[in-house]
Short mmCIF file of C-alpha atoms in Angstrom, two decimals:
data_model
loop_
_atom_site.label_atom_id
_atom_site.label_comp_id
_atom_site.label_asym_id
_atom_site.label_seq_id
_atom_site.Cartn_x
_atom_site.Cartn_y
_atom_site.Cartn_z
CA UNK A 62 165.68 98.18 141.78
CA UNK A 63 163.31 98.80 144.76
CA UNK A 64 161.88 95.22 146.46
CA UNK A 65 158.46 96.78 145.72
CA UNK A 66 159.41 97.04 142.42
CA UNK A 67 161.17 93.23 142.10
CA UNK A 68 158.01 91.97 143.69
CA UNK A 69 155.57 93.59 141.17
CA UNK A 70 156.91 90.99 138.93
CA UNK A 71 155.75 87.55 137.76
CA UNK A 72 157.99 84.58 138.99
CA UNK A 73 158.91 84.05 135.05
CA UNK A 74 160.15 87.79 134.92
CA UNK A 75 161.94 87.40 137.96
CA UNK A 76 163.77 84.68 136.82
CA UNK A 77 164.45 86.23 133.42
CA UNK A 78 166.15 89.36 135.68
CA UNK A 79 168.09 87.01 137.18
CA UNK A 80 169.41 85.23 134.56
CA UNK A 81 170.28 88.37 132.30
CA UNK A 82 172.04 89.82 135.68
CA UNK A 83 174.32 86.26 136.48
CA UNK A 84 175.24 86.43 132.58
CA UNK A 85 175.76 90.01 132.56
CA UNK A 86 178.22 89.41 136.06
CA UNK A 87 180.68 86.36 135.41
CA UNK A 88 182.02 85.12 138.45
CA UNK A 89 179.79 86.71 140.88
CA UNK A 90 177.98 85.06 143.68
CA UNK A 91 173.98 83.97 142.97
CA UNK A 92 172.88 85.74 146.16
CA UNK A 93 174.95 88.47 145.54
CA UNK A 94 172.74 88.74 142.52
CA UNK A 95 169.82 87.90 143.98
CA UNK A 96 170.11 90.35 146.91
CA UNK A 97 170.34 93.04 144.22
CA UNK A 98 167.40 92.40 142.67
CA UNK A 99 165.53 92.16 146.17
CA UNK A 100 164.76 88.82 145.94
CA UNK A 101 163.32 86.93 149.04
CA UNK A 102 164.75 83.12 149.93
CA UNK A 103 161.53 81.73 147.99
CA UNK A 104 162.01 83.49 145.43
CA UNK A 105 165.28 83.06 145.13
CA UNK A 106 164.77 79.32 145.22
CA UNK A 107 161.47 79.11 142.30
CA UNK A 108 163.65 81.30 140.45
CA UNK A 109 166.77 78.90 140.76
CA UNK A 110 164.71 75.92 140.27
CA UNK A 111 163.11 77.26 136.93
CA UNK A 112 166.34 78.41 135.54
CA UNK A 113 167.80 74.86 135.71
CA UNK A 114 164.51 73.36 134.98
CA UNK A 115 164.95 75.63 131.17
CA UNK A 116 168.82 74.44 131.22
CA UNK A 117 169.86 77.99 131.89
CA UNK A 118 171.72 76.82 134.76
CA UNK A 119 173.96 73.89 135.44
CA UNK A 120 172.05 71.32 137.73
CA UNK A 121 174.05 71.13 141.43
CA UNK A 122 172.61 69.29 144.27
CA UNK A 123 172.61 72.71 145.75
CA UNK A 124 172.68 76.36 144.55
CA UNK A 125 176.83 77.16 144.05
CA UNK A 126 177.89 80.44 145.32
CA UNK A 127 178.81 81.18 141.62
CA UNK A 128 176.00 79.10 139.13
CA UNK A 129 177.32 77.87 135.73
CA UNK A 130 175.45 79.53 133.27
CA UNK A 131 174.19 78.36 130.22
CA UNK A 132 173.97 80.66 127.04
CA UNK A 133 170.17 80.30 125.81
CA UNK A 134 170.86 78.86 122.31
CA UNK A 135 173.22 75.70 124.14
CA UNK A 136 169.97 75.32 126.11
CA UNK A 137 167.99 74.95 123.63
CA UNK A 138 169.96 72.30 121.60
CA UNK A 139 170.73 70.71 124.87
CA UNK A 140 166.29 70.63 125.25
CA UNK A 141 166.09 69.22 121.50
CA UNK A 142 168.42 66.99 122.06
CA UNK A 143 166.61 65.32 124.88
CA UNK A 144 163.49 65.36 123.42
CA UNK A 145 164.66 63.31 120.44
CA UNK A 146 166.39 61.05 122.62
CA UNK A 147 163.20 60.82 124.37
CA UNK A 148 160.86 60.14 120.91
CA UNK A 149 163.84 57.21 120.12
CA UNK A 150 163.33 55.45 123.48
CA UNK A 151 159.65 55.43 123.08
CA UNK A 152 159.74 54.55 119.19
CA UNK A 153 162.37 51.78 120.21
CA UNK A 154 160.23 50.23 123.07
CA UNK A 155 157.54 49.76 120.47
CA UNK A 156 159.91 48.08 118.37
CA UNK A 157 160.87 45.85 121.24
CA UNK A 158 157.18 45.09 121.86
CA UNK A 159 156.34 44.41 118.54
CA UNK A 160 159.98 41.95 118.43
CA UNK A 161 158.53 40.29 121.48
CA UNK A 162 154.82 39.58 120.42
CA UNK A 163 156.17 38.27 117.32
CA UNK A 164 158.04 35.66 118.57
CA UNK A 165 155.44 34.70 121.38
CA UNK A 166 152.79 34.38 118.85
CA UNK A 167 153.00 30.98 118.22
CA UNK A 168 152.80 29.72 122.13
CA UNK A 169 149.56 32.37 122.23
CA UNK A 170 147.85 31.00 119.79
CA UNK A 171 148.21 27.61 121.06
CA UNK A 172 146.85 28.71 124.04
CA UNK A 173 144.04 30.48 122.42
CA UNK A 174 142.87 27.31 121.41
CA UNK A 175 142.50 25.75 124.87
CA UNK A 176 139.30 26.03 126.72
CA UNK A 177 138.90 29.14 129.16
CA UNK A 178 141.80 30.80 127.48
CA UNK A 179 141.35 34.62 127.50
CA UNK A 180 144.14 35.40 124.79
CA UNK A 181 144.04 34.82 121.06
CA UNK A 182 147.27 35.99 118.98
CA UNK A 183 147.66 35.08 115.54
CA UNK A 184 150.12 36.07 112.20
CA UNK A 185 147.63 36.80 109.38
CA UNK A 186 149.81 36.86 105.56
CA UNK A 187 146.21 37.02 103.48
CA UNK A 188 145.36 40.55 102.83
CA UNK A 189 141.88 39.34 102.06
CA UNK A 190 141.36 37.78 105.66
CA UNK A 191 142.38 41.58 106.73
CA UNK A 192 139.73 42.70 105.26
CA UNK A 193 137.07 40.80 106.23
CA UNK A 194 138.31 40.74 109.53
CA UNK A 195 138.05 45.10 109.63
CA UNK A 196 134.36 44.20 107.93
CA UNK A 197 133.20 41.54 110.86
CA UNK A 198 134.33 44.65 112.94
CA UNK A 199 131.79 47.07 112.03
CA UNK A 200 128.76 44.38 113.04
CA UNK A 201 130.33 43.34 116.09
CA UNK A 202 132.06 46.67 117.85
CA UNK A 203 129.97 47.75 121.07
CA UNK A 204 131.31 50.81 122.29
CA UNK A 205 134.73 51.96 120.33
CA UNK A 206 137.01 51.97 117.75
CA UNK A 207 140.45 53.47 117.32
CA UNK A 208 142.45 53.82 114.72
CA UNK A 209 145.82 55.26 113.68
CA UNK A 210 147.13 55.37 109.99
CA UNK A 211 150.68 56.25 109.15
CA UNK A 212 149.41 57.16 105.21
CA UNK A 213 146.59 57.59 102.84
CA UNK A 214 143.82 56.01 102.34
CA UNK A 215 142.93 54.37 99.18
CA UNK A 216 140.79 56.16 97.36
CA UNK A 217 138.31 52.88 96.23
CA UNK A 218 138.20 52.37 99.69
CA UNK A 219 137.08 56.05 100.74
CA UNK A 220 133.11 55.34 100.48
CA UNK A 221 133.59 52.05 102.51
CA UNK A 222 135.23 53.50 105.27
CA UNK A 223 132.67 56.20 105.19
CA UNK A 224 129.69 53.70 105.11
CA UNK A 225 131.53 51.88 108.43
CA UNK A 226 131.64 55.83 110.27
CA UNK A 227 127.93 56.08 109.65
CA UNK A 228 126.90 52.38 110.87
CA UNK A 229 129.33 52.89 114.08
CA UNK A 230 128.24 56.51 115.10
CA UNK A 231 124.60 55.17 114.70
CA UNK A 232 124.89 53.17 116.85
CA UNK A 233 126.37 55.22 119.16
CA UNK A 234 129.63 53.65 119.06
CA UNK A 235 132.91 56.34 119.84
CA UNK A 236 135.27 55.93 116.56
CA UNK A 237 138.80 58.28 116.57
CA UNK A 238 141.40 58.07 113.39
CA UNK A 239 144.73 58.97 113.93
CA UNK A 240 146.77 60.31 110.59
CA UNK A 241 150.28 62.15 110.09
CA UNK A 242 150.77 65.98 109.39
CA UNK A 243 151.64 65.28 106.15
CA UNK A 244 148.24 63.11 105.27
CA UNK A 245 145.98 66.35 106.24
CA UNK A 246 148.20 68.32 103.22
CA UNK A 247 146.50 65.82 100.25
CA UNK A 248 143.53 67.03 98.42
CA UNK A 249 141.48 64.01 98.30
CA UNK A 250 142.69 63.19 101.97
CA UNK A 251 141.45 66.63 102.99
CA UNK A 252 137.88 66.15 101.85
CA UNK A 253 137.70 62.90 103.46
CA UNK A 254 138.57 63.93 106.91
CA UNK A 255 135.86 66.55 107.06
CA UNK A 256 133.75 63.77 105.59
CA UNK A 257 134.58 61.48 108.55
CA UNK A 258 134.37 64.74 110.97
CA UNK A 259 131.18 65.37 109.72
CA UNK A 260 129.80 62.32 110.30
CA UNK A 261 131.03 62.33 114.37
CA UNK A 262 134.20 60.92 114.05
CA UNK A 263 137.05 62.21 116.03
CA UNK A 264 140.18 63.14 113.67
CA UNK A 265 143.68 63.77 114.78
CA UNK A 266 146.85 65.02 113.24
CA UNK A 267 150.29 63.98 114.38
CA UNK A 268 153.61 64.70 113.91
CA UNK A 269 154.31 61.00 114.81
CA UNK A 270 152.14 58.39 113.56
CA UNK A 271 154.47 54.94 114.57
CA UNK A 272 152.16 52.47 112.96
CA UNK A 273 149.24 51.55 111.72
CA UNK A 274 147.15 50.02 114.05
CA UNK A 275 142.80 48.97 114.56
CA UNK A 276 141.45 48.87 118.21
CA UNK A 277 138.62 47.98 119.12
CA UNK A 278 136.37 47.34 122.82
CA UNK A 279 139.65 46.59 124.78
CA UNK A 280 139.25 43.40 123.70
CA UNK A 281 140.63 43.36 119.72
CA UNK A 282 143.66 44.94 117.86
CA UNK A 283 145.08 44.78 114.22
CA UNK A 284 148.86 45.43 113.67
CA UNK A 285 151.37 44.91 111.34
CA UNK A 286 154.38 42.54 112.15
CA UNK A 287 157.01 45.29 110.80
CA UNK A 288 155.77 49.00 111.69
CA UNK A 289 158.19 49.97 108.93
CA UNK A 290 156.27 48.53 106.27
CA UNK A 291 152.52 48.62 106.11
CA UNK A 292 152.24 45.75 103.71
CA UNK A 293 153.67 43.04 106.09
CA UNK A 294 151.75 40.43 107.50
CA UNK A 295 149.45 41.39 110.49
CA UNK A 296 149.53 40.51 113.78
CA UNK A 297 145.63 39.47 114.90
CA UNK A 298 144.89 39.66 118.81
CA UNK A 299 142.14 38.95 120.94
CA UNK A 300 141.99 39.69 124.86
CA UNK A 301 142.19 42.70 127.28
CA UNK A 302 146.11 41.65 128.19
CA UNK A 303 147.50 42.42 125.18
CA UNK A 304 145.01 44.99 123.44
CA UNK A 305 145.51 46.90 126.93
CA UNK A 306 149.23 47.45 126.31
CA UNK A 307 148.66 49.34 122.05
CA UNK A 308 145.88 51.36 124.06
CA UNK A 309 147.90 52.86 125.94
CA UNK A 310 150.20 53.56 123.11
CA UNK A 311 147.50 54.87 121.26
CA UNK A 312 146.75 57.01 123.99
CA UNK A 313 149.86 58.39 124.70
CA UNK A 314 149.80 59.84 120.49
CA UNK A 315 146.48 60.92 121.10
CA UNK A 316 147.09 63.49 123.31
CA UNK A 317 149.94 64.26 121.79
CA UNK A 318 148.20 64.93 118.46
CA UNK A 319 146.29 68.00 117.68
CA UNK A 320 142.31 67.84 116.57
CA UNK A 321 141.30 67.83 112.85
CA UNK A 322 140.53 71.59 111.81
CA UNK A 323 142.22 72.91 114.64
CA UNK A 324 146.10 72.89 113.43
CA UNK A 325 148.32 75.56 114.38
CA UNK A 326 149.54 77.84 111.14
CA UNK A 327 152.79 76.65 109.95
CA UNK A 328 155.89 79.16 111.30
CA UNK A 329 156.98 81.58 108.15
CA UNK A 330 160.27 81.70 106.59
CA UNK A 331 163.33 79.29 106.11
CA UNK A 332 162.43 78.53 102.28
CA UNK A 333 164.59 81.73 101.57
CA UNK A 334 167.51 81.38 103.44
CA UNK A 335 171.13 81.32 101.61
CA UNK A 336 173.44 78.31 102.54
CA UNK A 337 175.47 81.12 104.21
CA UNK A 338 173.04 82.10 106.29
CA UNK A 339 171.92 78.42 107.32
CA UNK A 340 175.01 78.01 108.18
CA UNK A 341 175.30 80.62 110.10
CA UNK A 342 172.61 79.54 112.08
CA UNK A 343 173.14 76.46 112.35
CA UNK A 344 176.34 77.36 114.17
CA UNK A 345 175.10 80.02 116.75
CA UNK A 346 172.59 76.70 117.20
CA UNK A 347 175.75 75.06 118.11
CA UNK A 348 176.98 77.32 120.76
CA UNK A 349 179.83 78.54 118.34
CA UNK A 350 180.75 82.54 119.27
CA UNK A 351 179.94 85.34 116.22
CA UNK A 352 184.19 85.55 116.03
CA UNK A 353 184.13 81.94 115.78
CA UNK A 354 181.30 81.99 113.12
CA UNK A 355 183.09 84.68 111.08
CA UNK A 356 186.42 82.42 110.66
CA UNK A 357 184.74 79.56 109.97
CA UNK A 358 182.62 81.69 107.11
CA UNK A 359 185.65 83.56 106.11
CA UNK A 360 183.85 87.06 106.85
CA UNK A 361 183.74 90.01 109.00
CA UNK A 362 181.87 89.68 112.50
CA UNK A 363 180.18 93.11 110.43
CA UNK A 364 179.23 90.39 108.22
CA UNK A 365 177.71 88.14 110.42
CA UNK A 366 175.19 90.20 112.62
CA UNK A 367 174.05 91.07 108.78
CA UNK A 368 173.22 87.27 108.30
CA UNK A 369 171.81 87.00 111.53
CA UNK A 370 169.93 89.83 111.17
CA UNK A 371 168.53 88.56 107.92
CA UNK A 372 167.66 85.70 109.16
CA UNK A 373 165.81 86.89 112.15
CA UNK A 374 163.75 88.85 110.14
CA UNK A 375 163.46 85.97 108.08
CA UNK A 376 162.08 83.81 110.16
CA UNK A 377 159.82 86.38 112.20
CA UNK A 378 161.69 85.99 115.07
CA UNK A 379 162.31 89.10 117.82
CA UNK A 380 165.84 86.96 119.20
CA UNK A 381 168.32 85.04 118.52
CA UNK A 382 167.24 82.66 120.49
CA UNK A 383 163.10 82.54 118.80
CA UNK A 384 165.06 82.33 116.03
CA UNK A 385 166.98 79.03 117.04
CA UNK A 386 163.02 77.62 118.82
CA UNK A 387 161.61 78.57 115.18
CA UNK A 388 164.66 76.90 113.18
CA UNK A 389 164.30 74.26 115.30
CA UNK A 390 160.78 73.29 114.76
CA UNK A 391 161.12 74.57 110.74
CA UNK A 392 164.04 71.52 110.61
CA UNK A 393 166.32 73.84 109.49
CA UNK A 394 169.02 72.45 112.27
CA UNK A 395 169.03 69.13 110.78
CA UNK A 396 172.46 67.50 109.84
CA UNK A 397 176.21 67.23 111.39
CA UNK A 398 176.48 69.52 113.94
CA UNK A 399 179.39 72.27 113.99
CA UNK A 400 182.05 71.74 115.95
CA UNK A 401 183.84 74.19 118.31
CA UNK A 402 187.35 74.61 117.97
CA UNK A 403 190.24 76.79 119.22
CA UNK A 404 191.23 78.41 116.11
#
């Protein structure tokens, strides 16, 4: 390849080269690579960097003379892996938050009750003071509201919440609702969201929806206790220091959540895969070889490029390794992973 040539490409496709020439070489140096490719000592370090950064390449505190590469579909359980381990830390510091307010309640509210005090916390059992707590809300909110809902909302209660949008927005008071995925897929729900859209309010969809949760002007939040089950008793605060802290929680699955009307088409395929050829892919997710995959399936390896071919074209996918990103994100790698052995 000429270096006019290598340079004509895009740092991504210069990586990409690279990375199909170090697995297509074993044992070869990475600037014995590189050199053939014409890379220069920049580019030879973006393109290093943004291998390792995908997990194509072992991390080293500096470039090895021969790099330990990664096959793509280890990557990408390796990336999946981290990113649930990443959605558990940040689900269990929520738990630990909520663990923490719940046993400092009791010294809060005390406090709440002394002059100049600037934080109110309280444990609220009656479902009725809930209500006409959320009701007091809607004459005394300045300048927002957010809210986040892990599940439907009750249809008696559709034309109130409605009636609440209208007053707010009037009034020129900012109001966003949070929901799951899996809300936006119910008839009735689906007619109230564009209700609530129509009317100004901001509506998001999310994959992740841990609680359900009221804020209000910085200044109040609604909660329950348990965020596992809806129906427990609340937790009532007053005051910037706490109501800061579920802000920026709500924040952070704001931005993460995608805007009402706006969702991106659900990926085809996976509803007619055989067990045979889930399994199949589920191993290749795994790292396992095709021979490897055959024994384990008792087939030919003729056998298995069929299945993986099948469900390639299954799931719309131009690779292998769309494929595994697709079954990924379809759930279709859920469950024990397969182990490698020796046989």
């Amino acid at each position: 390849m000429s270096k006019n040539a290598a340079g004509a490409r895009t740092g991504s496709e210069q990586a990409l080269a690279l990375y199909q020439e170090l697995r297509s070489a074993p044992g070869e140096s990475f600037d014995d690579v590189a050199h053939r490719l014409d890379l220069t000592q920049a580019e030879r370090g973006r393109c290093h960097a943004e291998l390792v950064a995908l997990g194509l390449l072992e991390p080293a505190a500096a470039a090895p003379a021969v790099p330990t590469v990664v096959a793509p579909d280890i990557a990408l359980l390796r990336l999946l892996q981290h990113e649930r381990e990443r959605l558990e830390s940040r689900l269990a510091e929520t738990s630990r938050a909520h663990t923490t307010l719940e046993t400092l309640a009791g010294p809060f509210l005390r406090a709440g009750t002394e002059p100049g005090s600037e934080v109110e916390v309280e444990i609220v059992e009656d479902p009725a003071r809930i209500r006409r707590e959320l009701a007091d809300l809607t004459n005394t909110v300045r300048t927002s509201v957010h809210s986040m809902l892990t599940g439907s909302v009750r249809r008696e209660e559709m034309p109130l919440e409605l009636a609440r949008d209208r007053d707010r927005v009037t009034r020129g008071v900012r109001v966003q609702a949070m929901y799951s995925h899996r809300v936006g897929q119910v008839p009735e729900m689906v007619q109230h969201l564009a209700e609530r859209t129509a009317l100004g309010v901001e509506v998001r969809l999310s994959a992740v929806v841990p609680m359900n949760m009221v804020l209000a002007d910085e200044n109040f939040a609604l909660l329950p206790t348990d965020p596992h089950d809806p129906e427990s008793a609340a937790i009532l605060a007053r005051g910037p220091g706490l109501v800061r802290s579920y802000r920026a929680l709500y924040d952070y699955c704001w931005l993460a959540a995608t805007p009402y009307g706006h969702e991106e088409p659900a990926e085809p395929g996976g509803d007619g895969l055989s067990e045979q050829q889930r399994a199949a892919l589920r191993m290749l997710a795994s790292g396992i070889k095709d021979e490897q995959v055959a024994r384990n399936l008792g087939v030919s390896l003729r056998t298995v490029s069929r299945l993986i071919s099948e469900v390639m074209q299954e799931l719309d996918a131009a690779s292998r390794f769309e494929a595994g990103v697709k079954a990924a994100r379809l759930g279709l790698l859920d469950g024990e992973p397969y182990e490698h052995t020796t046989a």
